[in-house]
């Protein structure tokens, strides 16, 4: 697979941030491509996991934090599990997502960052997730009201989704954790 | 007599666990919760919910923040520690997060210190985390299970589907073989069913994107359902609430997008076990399945074991 690499000064900065956040040393990668061959979303992405690592190794420009894989990675950990060098690729992807959100450059199909924010918001409020509230907020945020709407009658009829949030969680404790995090 | 008493007491102690249901147990996976509870009740496993348990953070936490990814599951493990019990989990995502928290805390002293500040209490990563299926196979034991079964899965071809988060990464979860796990297959065989050999046991169903990228979910779920069907499965047994909801609920989308009607029931392994223990489908929450598991239920009903009566 051919790839074009444009070297700019800021590249090493990204490599350092990834290392700092994930604690992973990407220099150990042998480019065996087991991660890419197993990754379930590779048929749908432009930049496969092995290329993400290669670009990080070469300390190329920051654009890799905007690669489509960053927000299409499912965190299924297959890459990490098969890596002969035990490189925690899933943690690298987490780091890239954190950097991408930090740089306000995470604008991709599906708006996963919004979903993540809403998920954690309901957790910080109720101590547990509240599906219905989260789904409603996500649909408002992404204007995707029609998507999956046909499923709600069945789900509600079968009580496959809770109408109300749970109030049994230790909310004080969880709020303290959210407050104290860096 | 004293010796017998001691064995009984020790046995009692061994079968008592802190049980973390996970947020989905209160919503989309109520059926998982009731089936685990019922099976545990019949087999005499004491499951106690940690008081005030909170969300493990799942994928959004580790996508967003390193502190939350470890802090949220560790907060619950601390409650289990105060109870003096091992933790039992059914949800694969919660299981994965808790195992990862333990793994990071045990292997990285700096992280442990940071976490102690976050939680206001030191946690040493000492609470053992088990999946409910592990408890059944390793602690209850195959012999006791077999004796308890009143019905069998004779004539049923089951595809055991493990998904990603139970088996990966092996380093942290140590659940079973990460490429070819067999623990659920062994349960299916024990129940008298035919556990089919198929290559998609540990493929990802796209669970984390259930709301955000349904296009990816449809693609991945379709490939799993298609492979199970091609291998001759009459139903899929799962051990993860996200997998169940995805594979079950998305079959209508697959029909719409790809014009393929799989019509393959997706049930929890605990529901199959419950049926074989003589529990009713209603007790196991089986009416919540979107693709009707009626053929499975009827088959088990007709397979009453005569030798135990």
Coordinates of C-alpha atoms in Angstrom, one line a residue:
Chain A
X1 CA 0.0 0.0 0.0
X2 CA 1.6 3.3 -1.1
X3 CA 1.4 6.2 1.2
X4 CA 2.5 9.8 0.9
X5 CA 4.2 11.3 3.8
X6 CA 4.6 15.1 4.3
X7 CA 7.0 16.0 7.0
X8 CA 6.3 19.1 9.1
X9 CA 7.8 20.3 12.4
X10 CA 4.7 19.7 14.5
X11 CA 4.8 15.9 13.8
X12 CA 7.0 14.9 16.8
X13 CA 4.6 16.8 19.0
X14 CA 1.8 14.5 18.1
X15 CA 3.9 11.4 18.6
X16 CA 4.9 12.7 22.1
X17 CA 1.3 13.5 23.0
X18 CA 0.2 10.0 21.9
X19 CA 3.0 8.5 24.0
X20 CA 2.1 10.7 27.0
X21 CA -1.6 9.9 26.9
X22 CA -1.4 6.2 26.0
X23 CA 1.9 5.2 27.5
X24 CA 2.6 3.2 24.3
X25 CA 5.8 3.2 22.4
X26 CA 4.9 2.9 18.7
X27 CA 8.6 2.6 17.7
X28 CA 8.3 -1.2 18.5
X29 CA 6.0 -1.8 15.6
X30 CA 7.4 -4.2 13.0
X31 CA 4.7 -3.4 10.4
X32 CA 3.6 -7.0 10.1
X33 CA 0.1 -5.7 9.5
X34 CA -1.7 -8.3 11.5
X35 CA -3.8 -5.5 13.0
X36 CA -4.8 -4.3 9.6
X37 CA -5.6 -7.8 8.3
X38 CA -7.9 -8.4 11.3
X39 CA -9.5 -5.0 11.8
X40 CA -13.3 -5.2 11.2
X41 CA -13.6 -1.7 9.7
X42 CA -10.6 -1.8 7.4
X43 CA -12.8 -2.4 4.3
X44 CA -14.6 0.9 5.1
X45 CA -11.6 3.2 6.0
X46 CA -9.0 5.0 4.0
X47 CA -6.2 4.7 6.6
X48 CA -5.7 1.3 8.2
X49 CA -4.3 0.9 11.7
X50 CA -0.8 -0.2 10.6
X51 CA -0.5 3.0 8.5
X52 CA -1.6 5.1 11.5
X53 CA 1.3 3.6 13.5
X54 CA 3.8 4.0 10.5
X55 CA 2.8 7.7 10.2
X56 CA 3.3 8.2 13.9
X57 CA 6.7 6.5 13.7
X58 CA 7.8 8.9 10.9
X59 CA 6.4 11.8 13.0
X60 CA 4.4 13.1 10.1
X61 CA 2.0 16.0 10.4
X62 CA -0.9 16.1 12.7
X63 CA -3.4 15.2 10.1
X64 CA -3.3 11.5 11.2
X65 CA -5.4 12.6 14.2
X66 CA -8.1 13.4 11.7
X67 CA -7.9 10.0 9.9
X68 CA -11.3 8.4 9.3
X69 CA -10.2 5.3 11.3
X70 CA -9.9 7.4 14.5
X71 CA -13.7 7.7 14.8
X72 CA -14.6 4.5 13.0
X73 CA -12.5 2.3 15.4
X74 CA -14.8 0.1 17.4
X75 CA -12.3 -0.5 20.3
X76 CA -12.8 -4.2 19.7
X77 CA -9.1 -4.6 20.7
X78 CA -8.4 -7.2 18.0
X79 CA -5.3 -5.3 16.9
X80 CA -3.8 -5.3 20.4
X81 CA -4.7 -8.9 20.9
X82 CA -2.9 -10.1 17.7
X83 CA 0.1 -7.8 17.9
X84 CA 3.3 -9.8 18.2
X85 CA 5.0 -6.8 19.9
X86 CA 2.1 -6.2 22.3
X87 CA 1.5 -2.7 21.1
X88 CA -1.8 -1.5 22.6
X89 CA -3.2 0.0 19.4
X90 CA -6.6 0.5 21.1
X91 CA -4.9 2.9 23.6
X92 CA -3.2 4.7 20.7
X93 CA -6.6 5.2 19.1
X94 CA -8.0 6.5 22.4
X95 CA -5.1 8.9 22.6
X96 CA -5.8 10.1 19.0
X97 CA -9.5 10.6 19.8
X98 CA -8.6 12.6 22.9
X99 CA -6.2 14.8 20.8
X100 CA -8.7 15.1 18.0
X101 CA -11.4 16.4 20.5
X102 CA -8.9 18.6 22.2
X103 CA -8.1 20.3 18.8
X104 CA -11.8 20.6 18.0
X105 CA -11.2 18.8 14.8
X106 CA -13.5 15.8 15.4
X107 CA -16.2 16.4 12.8
X108 CA -17.1 13.0 11.3
X109 CA -20.1 11.0 10.2
X110 CA -22.2 9.8 13.2
X111 CA -20.7 12.4 15.6
X112 CA -19.3 9.9 18.0
X113 CA -17.8 12.7 20.2
X114 CA -21.3 14.0 20.9
X115 CA -22.5 10.5 21.8
X116 CA -19.5 10.1 24.2
X117 CA -20.2 13.5 25.8
X118 CA -23.9 12.7 26.3
X119 CA -23.2 9.2 27.6
X120 CA -20.8 10.6 30.2
X121 CA -23.2 13.4 31.0
X122 CA -26.0 11.0 31.9
X123 CA -23.5 9.0 33.9
X124 CA -22.4 12.1 35.8
X125 CA -26.0 13.1 36.5
X126 CA -27.6 9.8 37.4
X127 CA -24.6 7.7 38.2
X128 CA -25.7 5.2 35.5
X129 CA -26.6 5.6 31.9
X130 CA -30.1 6.6 30.9
X131 CA -30.6 5.3 27.3
X132 CA -33.8 7.1 26.5
X133 CA -32.6 10.5 27.6
X134 CA -29.3 10.0 25.9
X135 CA -30.9 8.9 22.6
X136 CA -33.3 11.9 22.6
X137 CA -30.4 14.3 23.2
X138 CA -28.3 12.7 20.6
X139 CA -31.1 12.8 18.0
X140 CA -31.6 16.5 18.7
X141 CA -27.9 17.2 18.5
X142 CA -27.5 15.4 15.2
X143 CA -31.0 16.1 13.7
X144 CA -31.4 12.4 13.0
X145 CA -34.9 12.0 14.2
X146 CA -36.1 9.5 11.6
X147 CA -33.2 7.1 12.0
X148 CA -34.4 4.0 14.0
X149 CA -37.7 5.7 15.0
X150 CA -39.5 2.6 13.7
X151 CA -37.9 0.5 16.4
X152 CA -39.2 2.4 19.4
X153 CA -42.8 1.1 19.4
X154 CA -41.5 -2.5 19.5
X155 CA -38.9 -1.7 22.1
X156 CA -41.3 0.1 24.4
X157 CA -44.0 -2.5 23.9
X158 CA -41.5 -5.2 24.8
X159 CA -40.1 -3.0 27.6
X160 CA -36.8 -3.5 25.9
X161 CA -35.8 0.0 26.9
X162 CA -36.3 1.7 30.3
X163 CA -38.6 4.8 30.4
X164 CA -37.1 6.3 33.4
X165 CA -33.6 6.6 34.7
X166 CA -32.3 4.6 37.7
X167 CA -32.0 6.5 41.0
X168 CA -30.2 3.9 42.9
X169 CA -26.6 4.8 42.1
X170 CA -24.3 6.6 44.5
X171 CA -24.5 10.0 42.8
X172 CA -22.3 11.8 45.3
X173 CA -19.4 9.4 44.8
X174 CA -19.6 9.6 41.0
X175 CA -19.8 13.4 40.9
X176 CA -16.7 13.6 43.0
X177 CA -14.9 11.4 40.5
X178 CA -16.0 13.6 37.6
X179 CA -15.0 16.7 39.5
X180 CA -11.6 15.5 40.5
X181 CA -10.5 14.1 37.1
X182 CA -7.8 16.1 35.3
Chain B
X1 CA -20.6 -34.4 61.0
X2 CA -18.4 -31.5 61.8
X3 CA -16.5 -32.1 58.6
X4 CA -19.6 -32.2 56.5
X5 CA -20.8 -29.0 58.1
X6 CA -17.5 -27.4 57.3
X7 CA -17.7 -28.5 53.6
X8 CA -21.3 -27.1 53.4
X9 CA -20.2 -23.8 55.0
X10 CA -17.2 -23.5 52.7
X11 CA -19.4 -24.4 49.7
X12 CA -21.9 -21.7 50.8
X13 CA -19.1 -19.2 51.1
X14 CA -17.7 -20.1 47.7
X15 CA -21.0 -19.5 46.0
X16 CA -21.5 -16.0 47.2
X17 CA -20.5 -13.1 44.9
X18 CA -20.9 -9.4 44.5
X19 CA -23.0 -9.1 41.3
X20 CA -22.6 -6.1 39.0
X21 CA -25.5 -6.0 36.6
X22 CA -24.4 -3.1 34.5
X23 CA -26.6 -0.2 33.3
X24 CA -28.0 -2.2 30.4
X25 CA -29.6 -4.6 32.9
X26 CA -32.0 -1.9 33.9
X27 CA -32.9 -1.0 30.3
X28 CA -32.1 -2.9 27.1
X29 CA -30.9 -6.1 28.7
X30 CA -33.5 -6.6 31.4
X31 CA -33.9 -10.2 30.0
X32 CA -30.2 -10.8 30.7
X33 CA -30.6 -9.6 34.3
X34 CA -33.7 -11.8 35.0
X35 CA -32.2 -14.9 33.4
X36 CA -28.9 -14.6 35.4
X37 CA -30.9 -14.0 38.6
X38 CA -33.2 -17.0 37.9
X39 CA -30.4 -19.4 36.9
X40 CA -28.3 -18.3 40.0
X41 CA -31.3 -18.9 42.3
X42 CA -31.9 -22.4 41.0
X43 CA -28.3 -23.4 41.3
X44 CA -27.9 -21.8 44.7
X45 CA -25.5 -19.0 43.7
X46 CA -25.9 -16.0 46.0
X47 CA -25.6 -12.8 44.0
X48 CA -25.5 -9.6 46.0
X49 CA -25.6 -6.2 44.2
X50 CA -23.0 -3.7 45.5
X51 CA -25.0 -0.9 47.1
X52 CA -25.2 2.2 44.9
X53 CA -23.1 0.7 42.1
X54 CA -22.3 3.1 39.3
X55 CA -21.7 2.9 35.5
X56 CA -18.3 1.4 34.4
X57 CA -17.9 4.2 31.8
X58 CA -17.9 1.7 28.9
X59 CA -16.4 2.9 25.6
X60 CA -17.2 6.6 25.9
X61 CA -15.0 6.8 29.1
X62 CA -11.9 5.3 27.6
X63 CA -12.5 7.3 24.4
X64 CA -12.5 10.5 26.3
X65 CA -10.5 10.4 29.5
X66 CA -7.9 8.1 31.0
X67 CA -8.9 8.9 34.6
X68 CA -12.5 8.0 34.0
X69 CA -11.7 4.8 32.1
X70 CA -10.0 3.3 35.1
X71 CA -11.7 5.3 37.9
X72 CA -15.3 4.4 37.1
X73 CA -14.8 0.6 37.1
X74 CA -12.4 0.8 40.1
X75 CA -15.1 2.7 42.1
X76 CA -17.3 -0.4 41.9
X77 CA -14.5 -2.8 42.6
X78 CA -13.9 -0.9 45.8
X79 CA -17.4 -1.5 46.9
X80 CA -17.0 -5.3 46.2
X81 CA -13.7 -5.2 48.2
X82 CA -15.5 -3.7 51.2
X83 CA -18.0 -6.6 50.9
X84 CA -15.1 -9.0 50.9
X85 CA -16.4 -10.8 47.8
X86 CA -15.3 -11.5 44.3
X87 CA -17.1 -9.6 41.5
X88 CA -19.4 -11.4 39.0
X89 CA -20.4 -9.6 35.8
X90 CA -22.4 -10.6 32.8
X91 CA -22.0 -7.7 30.5
X92 CA -18.9 -8.1 28.4
X93 CA -18.1 -4.4 28.3
X94 CA -18.3 -4.0 32.1
X95 CA -16.2 -7.2 32.4
X96 CA -13.6 -5.8 30.1
X97 CA -13.4 -2.4 31.8
X98 CA -13.1 -4.0 35.3
X99 CA -10.4 -6.4 34.1
X100 CA -8.6 -3.6 32.4
X101 CA -8.8 -1.4 35.6
X102 CA -7.3 -4.3 37.6
X103 CA -4.6 -4.9 35.1
X104 CA -3.5 -1.3 34.9
X105 CA -3.6 -0.8 38.7
X106 CA -1.6 -4.0 39.2
X107 CA 1.0 -3.3 36.6
X108 CA 1.4 0.5 36.9
X109 CA 2.1 1.9 40.5
X110 CA 1.9 5.5 39.2
X111 CA -1.6 4.9 37.9
X112 CA -2.6 3.4 41.2
X113 CA -1.4 6.5 43.1
X114 CA -3.3 8.8 40.7
X115 CA -6.4 6.7 41.1
X116 CA -6.1 6.8 44.9
X117 CA -6.3 10.6 44.7
X118 CA -9.3 10.4 42.3
X119 CA -11.3 7.9 44.4
X120 CA -10.1 9.2 47.8
X121 CA -9.1 5.7 48.7
X122 CA -6.3 3.3 47.6
X123 CA -7.4 0.4 45.5
X124 CA -4.8 -2.4 45.0
X125 CA -6.5 -4.3 42.1
X126 CA -7.1 -7.3 44.3
X127 CA -10.9 -8.0 43.6
X128 CA -11.1 -10.9 41.3
X129 CA -13.6 -10.4 38.4
X130 CA -15.5 -13.3 36.9
X131 CA -17.9 -13.6 34.1
X132 CA -21.1 -15.4 35.1
X133 CA -20.4 -18.2 32.6
X134 CA -17.0 -18.7 34.2
X135 CA -18.7 -19.1 37.6
X136 CA -21.0 -21.7 36.1
X137 CA -18.3 -23.8 34.5
X138 CA -15.5 -23.4 37.0
X139 CA -17.2 -23.0 40.4
X140 CA -20.6 -24.7 40.0
X141 CA -19.0 -27.4 37.9
X142 CA -20.2 -29.4 35.0
X143 CA -21.3 -32.3 37.1
X144 CA -23.6 -30.3 39.3
X145 CA -25.0 -28.5 36.3
X146 CA -25.7 -31.7 34.5
X147 CA -27.5 -33.1 37.5
X148 CA -29.7 -30.0 37.7
X149 CA -30.8 -30.1 34.0
X150 CA -34.4 -31.3 33.6
X151 CA -34.5 -30.6 29.8
X152 CA -32.0 -30.9 27.0
X153 CA -31.1 -29.0 23.8
X154 CA -31.1 -32.3 21.9
X155 CA -31.5 -31.6 18.2
X156 CA -30.6 -27.9 18.4
X157 CA -27.7 -26.4 16.5
X158 CA -26.3 -23.5 18.5
X159 CA -23.7 -21.0 17.4
X160 CA -21.8 -19.7 20.4
X161 CA -20.9 -16.1 19.9
X162 CA -18.4 -14.5 22.2
X163 CA -17.8 -11.1 20.6
X164 CA -14.7 -9.0 21.3
X165 CA -14.6 -7.7 24.8
X166 CA -14.9 -11.0 26.7
X167 CA -11.8 -12.5 25.1
X168 CA -9.7 -9.5 24.3
X169 CA -7.1 -8.5 25.3
X170 CA -6.1 -11.8 26.7
X171 CA -3.4 -10.1 28.8
X172 CA -6.1 -8.4 30.9
X173 CA -9.3 -10.5 30.6
X174 CA -7.7 -14.0 30.5
X175 CA -11.2 -15.3 29.7
X176 CA -10.5 -18.2 27.3
X177 CA -8.6 -18.7 24.1
X178 CA -8.8 -15.2 22.4
X179 CA -9.1 -16.7 18.9
X180 CA -11.1 -19.9 19.6
X181 CA -12.9 -19.8 22.9
X182 CA -14.9 -22.9 23.8
X183 CA -16.4 -22.3 27.3
X184 CA -19.9 -21.5 26.0
X185 CA -19.6 -24.4 23.5
X186 CA -18.9 -26.7 26.4
X187 CA -22.1 -25.6 28.1
X188 CA -24.1 -26.1 24.9
X189 CA -22.7 -29.6 24.5
X190 CA -23.4 -30.3 28.2
X191 CA -27.0 -29.3 27.7
X192 CA -27.2 -31.9 24.9
X193 CA -27.2 -29.4 22.0
X194 CA -24.9 -29.4 19.0
X195 CA -22.4 -26.6 19.2
X196 CA -21.4 -25.7 15.7
X197 CA -17.9 -24.9 14.6
X198 CA -17.8 -21.5 12.9
X199 CA -15.2 -18.8 12.2
X200 CA -17.0 -15.7 13.5
X201 CA -17.0 -16.5 17.3
X202 CA -14.9 -13.5 18.2
X203 CA -15.7 -11.1 15.4
X204 CA -17.0 -7.7 16.4
X205 CA -20.7 -6.9 16.0
X206 CA -20.2 -3.1 16.1
X207 CA -21.9 -2.8 19.5
X208 CA -20.2 0.5 20.4
X209 CA -21.7 2.2 17.4
X210 CA -25.3 1.0 17.9
X211 CA -26.5 4.6 17.9
X212 CA -23.9 6.5 16.0
X213 CA -22.8 4.4 13.0
X214 CA -25.7 2.0 12.2
X215 CA -24.3 1.5 8.7
X216 CA -21.2 -0.2 10.2
X217 CA -23.3 -2.2 12.7
X218 CA -25.5 -3.5 9.9
X219 CA -22.5 -4.5 7.8
X220 CA -20.7 -6.4 10.7
X221 CA -23.9 -7.9 12.2
X222 CA -24.9 -9.2 8.8
X223 CA -21.6 -11.0 8.3
X224 CA -21.9 -12.7 11.7
X225 CA -25.6 -13.7 11.2
X226 CA -24.8 -14.9 7.7
X227 CA -21.9 -17.0 8.8
X228 CA -23.9 -18.6 11.6
X229 CA -26.7 -19.4 9.2
X230 CA -24.3 -20.8 6.6
X231 CA -22.8 -23.0 9.4
X232 CA -26.3 -24.4 10.0
X233 CA -27.1 -22.7 13.3
X234 CA -30.7 -22.6 14.5
X235 CA -29.9 -19.9 17.1
X236 CA -27.1 -17.8 18.4
X237 CA -26.1 -17.9 22.1
X238 CA -24.5 -14.8 23.4
X239 CA -22.9 -13.7 26.7
X240 CA -23.0 -9.9 26.1
X241 CA -26.0 -7.5 26.2
X242 CA -24.7 -5.3 23.4
X243 CA -24.2 -8.3 21.1
X244 CA -27.8 -9.5 21.9
X245 CA -29.4 -6.2 21.2
X246 CA -27.4 -5.6 18.0
X247 CA -27.8 -9.0 16.4
X248 CA -31.4 -9.3 17.4
X249 CA -32.7 -5.8 16.7
X250 CA -30.7 -5.1 13.6
X251 CA -32.0 -8.1 11.6
X252 CA -34.9 -5.9 10.4
X253 CA -32.4 -3.3 9.1
X254 CA -30.4 -6.0 7.4
X255 CA -33.6 -7.0 5.7
X256 CA -34.3 -3.4 4.6
X257 CA -30.7 -2.5 3.5
X258 CA -29.5 -5.9 2.1
X259 CA -32.7 -7.7 1.5
X260 CA -31.5 -10.7 3.5
X261 CA -33.9 -12.2 6.0
X262 CA -31.9 -14.1 8.6
X263 CA -34.7 -14.7 11.0
X264 CA -32.2 -16.2 13.5
X265 CA -33.1 -16.1 17.2
X266 CA -30.4 -14.5 19.4
X267 CA -30.6 -15.6 23.0
X268 CA -28.5 -15.3 26.1
X269 CA -26.7 -18.5 27.1
X270 CA -28.3 -18.0 30.5
X271 CA -31.7 -18.3 28.8
X272 CA -30.8 -21.6 27.3
X273 CA -29.5 -22.8 30.6
X274 CA -32.7 -21.6 32.3
X275 CA -34.8 -23.5 29.8
X276 CA -32.8 -26.7 30.5
X277 CA -33.2 -26.1 34.2
X278 CA -37.0 -26.2 33.7
X279 CA -37.7 -22.5 34.0
X280 CA -40.4 -20.9 32.0
X281 CA -39.6 -18.6 29.1
X282 CA -41.4 -15.7 30.9
X283 CA -39.2 -16.2 33.9
X284 CA -36.2 -15.8 31.6
X285 CA -37.5 -12.7 29.9
X286 CA -37.6 -14.5 26.5
X287 CA -40.7 -12.5 25.3
X288 CA -38.3 -9.5 24.9
X289 CA -36.5 -11.1 22.0
X290 CA -37.4 -9.3 18.7
X291 CA -36.8 -12.3 16.5
X292 CA -39.1 -14.9 18.1
X293 CA -37.2 -17.7 19.9
X294 CA -40.3 -19.9 19.8
X295 CA -38.8 -22.8 17.8
X296 CA -36.0 -23.0 20.4
X297 CA -38.4 -22.9 23.3
X298 CA -40.7 -25.6 21.8
X299 CA -37.8 -27.9 21.0
X300 CA -36.5 -27.7 24.6
X301 CA -40.0 -28.2 26.0
X302 CA -40.3 -31.4 24.0
X303 CA -37.0 -32.6 25.3
X304 CA -37.8 -33.4 28.9
X305 CA -35.3 -35.7 30.5
X306 CA -37.0 -38.9 31.7
X307 CA -34.1 -40.2 33.8
X308 CA -34.4 -37.4 36.4
X309 CA -38.2 -37.8 36.9

